[in-house]
Coordinates of C-alpha atoms in Angstrom, one line a residue:
X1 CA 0.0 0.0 0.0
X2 CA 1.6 3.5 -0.8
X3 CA 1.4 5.7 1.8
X4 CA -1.1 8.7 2.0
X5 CA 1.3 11.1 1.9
X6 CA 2.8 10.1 -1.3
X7 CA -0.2 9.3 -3.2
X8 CA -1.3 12.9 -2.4
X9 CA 1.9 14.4 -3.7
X10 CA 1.3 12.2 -7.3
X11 CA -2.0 13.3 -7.3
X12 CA -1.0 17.1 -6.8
X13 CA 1.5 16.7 -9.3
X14 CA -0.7 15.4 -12.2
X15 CA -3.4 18.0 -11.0
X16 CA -1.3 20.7 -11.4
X17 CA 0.4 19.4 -15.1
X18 CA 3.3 18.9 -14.1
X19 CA 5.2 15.4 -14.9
X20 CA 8.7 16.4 -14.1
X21 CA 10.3 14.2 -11.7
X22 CA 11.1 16.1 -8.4
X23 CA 13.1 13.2 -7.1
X24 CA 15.9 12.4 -10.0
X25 CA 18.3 10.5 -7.7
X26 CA 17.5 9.4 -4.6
X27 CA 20.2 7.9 -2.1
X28 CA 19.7 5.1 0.6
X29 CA 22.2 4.7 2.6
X30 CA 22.0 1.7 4.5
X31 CA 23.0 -0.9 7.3
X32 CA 22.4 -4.2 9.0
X33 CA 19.7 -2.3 11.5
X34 CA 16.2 -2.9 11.7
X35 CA 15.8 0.8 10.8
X36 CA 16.8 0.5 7.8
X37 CA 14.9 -2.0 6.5
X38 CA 11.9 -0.3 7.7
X39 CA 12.4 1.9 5.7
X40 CA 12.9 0.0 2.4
X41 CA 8.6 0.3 1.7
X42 CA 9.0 3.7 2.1
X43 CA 12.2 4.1 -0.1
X44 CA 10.0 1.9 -2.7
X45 CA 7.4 3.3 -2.9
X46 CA 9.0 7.3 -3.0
X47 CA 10.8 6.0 -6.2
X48 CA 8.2 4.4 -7.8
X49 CA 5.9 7.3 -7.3
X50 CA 9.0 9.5 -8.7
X51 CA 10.0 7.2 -11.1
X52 CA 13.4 7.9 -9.3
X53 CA 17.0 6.2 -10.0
X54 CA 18.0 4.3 -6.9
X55 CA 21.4 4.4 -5.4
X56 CA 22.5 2.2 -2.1
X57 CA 24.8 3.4 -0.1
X58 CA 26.8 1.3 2.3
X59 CA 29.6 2.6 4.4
X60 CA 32.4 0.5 6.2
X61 CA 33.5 2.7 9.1
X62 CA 36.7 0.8 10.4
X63 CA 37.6 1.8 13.8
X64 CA 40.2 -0.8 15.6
X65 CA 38.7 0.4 19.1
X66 CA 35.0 -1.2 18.0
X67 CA 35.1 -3.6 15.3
X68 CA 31.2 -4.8 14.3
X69 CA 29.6 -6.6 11.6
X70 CA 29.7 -3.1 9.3
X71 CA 33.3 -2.9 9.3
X72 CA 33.5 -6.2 7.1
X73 CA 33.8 -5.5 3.4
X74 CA 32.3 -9.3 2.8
X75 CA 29.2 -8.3 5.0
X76 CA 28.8 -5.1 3.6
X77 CA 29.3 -6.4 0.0
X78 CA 26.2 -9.3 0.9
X79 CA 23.9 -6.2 2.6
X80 CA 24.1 -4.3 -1.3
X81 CA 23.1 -7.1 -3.0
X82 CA 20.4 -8.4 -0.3
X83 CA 19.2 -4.8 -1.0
X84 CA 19.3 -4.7 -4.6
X85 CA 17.6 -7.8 -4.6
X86 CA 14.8 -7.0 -2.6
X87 CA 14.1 -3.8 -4.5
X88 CA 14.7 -5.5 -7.7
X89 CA 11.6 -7.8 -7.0
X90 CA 9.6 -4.8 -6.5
X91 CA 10.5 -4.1 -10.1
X92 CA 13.3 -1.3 -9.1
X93 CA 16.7 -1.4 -10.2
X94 CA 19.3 0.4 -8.1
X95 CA 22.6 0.8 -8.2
X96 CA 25.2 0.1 -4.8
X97 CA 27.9 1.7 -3.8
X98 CA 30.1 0.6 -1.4
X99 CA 32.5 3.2 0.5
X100 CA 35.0 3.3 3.6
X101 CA 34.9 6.1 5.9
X102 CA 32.8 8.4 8.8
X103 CA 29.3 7.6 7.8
X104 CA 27.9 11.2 7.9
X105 CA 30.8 12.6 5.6
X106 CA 30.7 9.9 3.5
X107 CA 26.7 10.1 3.2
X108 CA 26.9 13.5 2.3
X109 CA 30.1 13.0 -0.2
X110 CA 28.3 10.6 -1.9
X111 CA 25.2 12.9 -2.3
X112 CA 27.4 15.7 -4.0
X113 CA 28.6 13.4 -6.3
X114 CA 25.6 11.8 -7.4
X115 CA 23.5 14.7 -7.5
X116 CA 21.0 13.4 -5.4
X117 CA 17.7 15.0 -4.8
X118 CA 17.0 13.4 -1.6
X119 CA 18.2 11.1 0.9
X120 CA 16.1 8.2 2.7
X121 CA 17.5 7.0 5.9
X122 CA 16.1 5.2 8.8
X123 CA 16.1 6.5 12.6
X124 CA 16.7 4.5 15.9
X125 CA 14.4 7.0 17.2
X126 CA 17.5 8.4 19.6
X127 CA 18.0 11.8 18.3
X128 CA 16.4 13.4 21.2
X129 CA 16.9 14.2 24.5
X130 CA 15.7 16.4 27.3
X131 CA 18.5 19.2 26.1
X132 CA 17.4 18.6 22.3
X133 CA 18.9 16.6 19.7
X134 CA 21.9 14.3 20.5
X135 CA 24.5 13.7 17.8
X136 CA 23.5 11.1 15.5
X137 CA 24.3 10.0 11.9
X138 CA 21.1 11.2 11.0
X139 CA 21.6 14.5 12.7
X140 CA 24.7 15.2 11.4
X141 CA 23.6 14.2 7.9
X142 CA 21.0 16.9 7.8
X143 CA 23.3 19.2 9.5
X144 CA 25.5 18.7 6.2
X145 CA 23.8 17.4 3.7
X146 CA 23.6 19.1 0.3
X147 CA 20.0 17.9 -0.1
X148 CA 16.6 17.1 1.4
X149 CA 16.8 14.0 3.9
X150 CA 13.9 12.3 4.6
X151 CA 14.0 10.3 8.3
X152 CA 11.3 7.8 8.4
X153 CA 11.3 6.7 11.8

């Protein structure tokens, strides 16, 4: 089912005439959390609506102080193409990228280059706190990123 707020936006766009895509390239960077599968339907359905190209995003952060799952190049080479897969049977094809680095600089690096119109990421829901908004990779990608981010929570 597409959510309400999407088929709204289609249906405001063919009202008002215009058929020009308003999200060329969107960018999904993605992990192994539970967040960001969530968000996959929304991700799907925003590009279908759009008739956007799709670009994964993975990012091995390798820090010798906390290795994890994400740090592995195999795992993070198997999450892309889980993801590809699963949006491929949804009749989407997307492209994956695979980069090493700090995730919110790399997020946002990627975006230049790409030219992306948006970015879809997932949120643990952790951002805030009594004193406001705690530093997340979500926070500090819309603190720098040269596009619209989406946060589906």
């Amino acid at each position: 089912m597409v959510p309400p707020t999407i088929e709204v936006s289609a249906m405001l766009v063919e009202e008002v005439g215009m058929f020009e895509i308003m999200f060329k390239t969107v960018l999904f960077p993605i992990d192994a959390s539970r967040e960001s599968r969530q968000a996959v339907e929304t991700v799907a359905n925003l590009v279908k609506v759009h008739q956007s190209r799709l670009i994964l995003l993975s990012v091995v952060e390798s820090t010798a102080e906390q290795p994890d799952a994400m740090s592995s190049p195999d795992t993070v080479a198997n999450l892309l193409e889980s993801a590809r897969s699963l949006f491929s049977d949804q009749g989407i094809e997307a492209d994956a990228i695979e980069r090493e680095g700090k995730p919110a600089f790399t997020i946002c690096d990627v975006a230049d280059e790409v030219e992306a119109d948006l970015i879809i990421m997932g949120c643990r829901g952790l951002g805030l706190t009594t004193e406001g908004a705690s530093d997340s990779v979500t926070n500090r990608v819309i603190s720098l990123s040269p596009c619209p981010v989406l946060v589906v929570p």
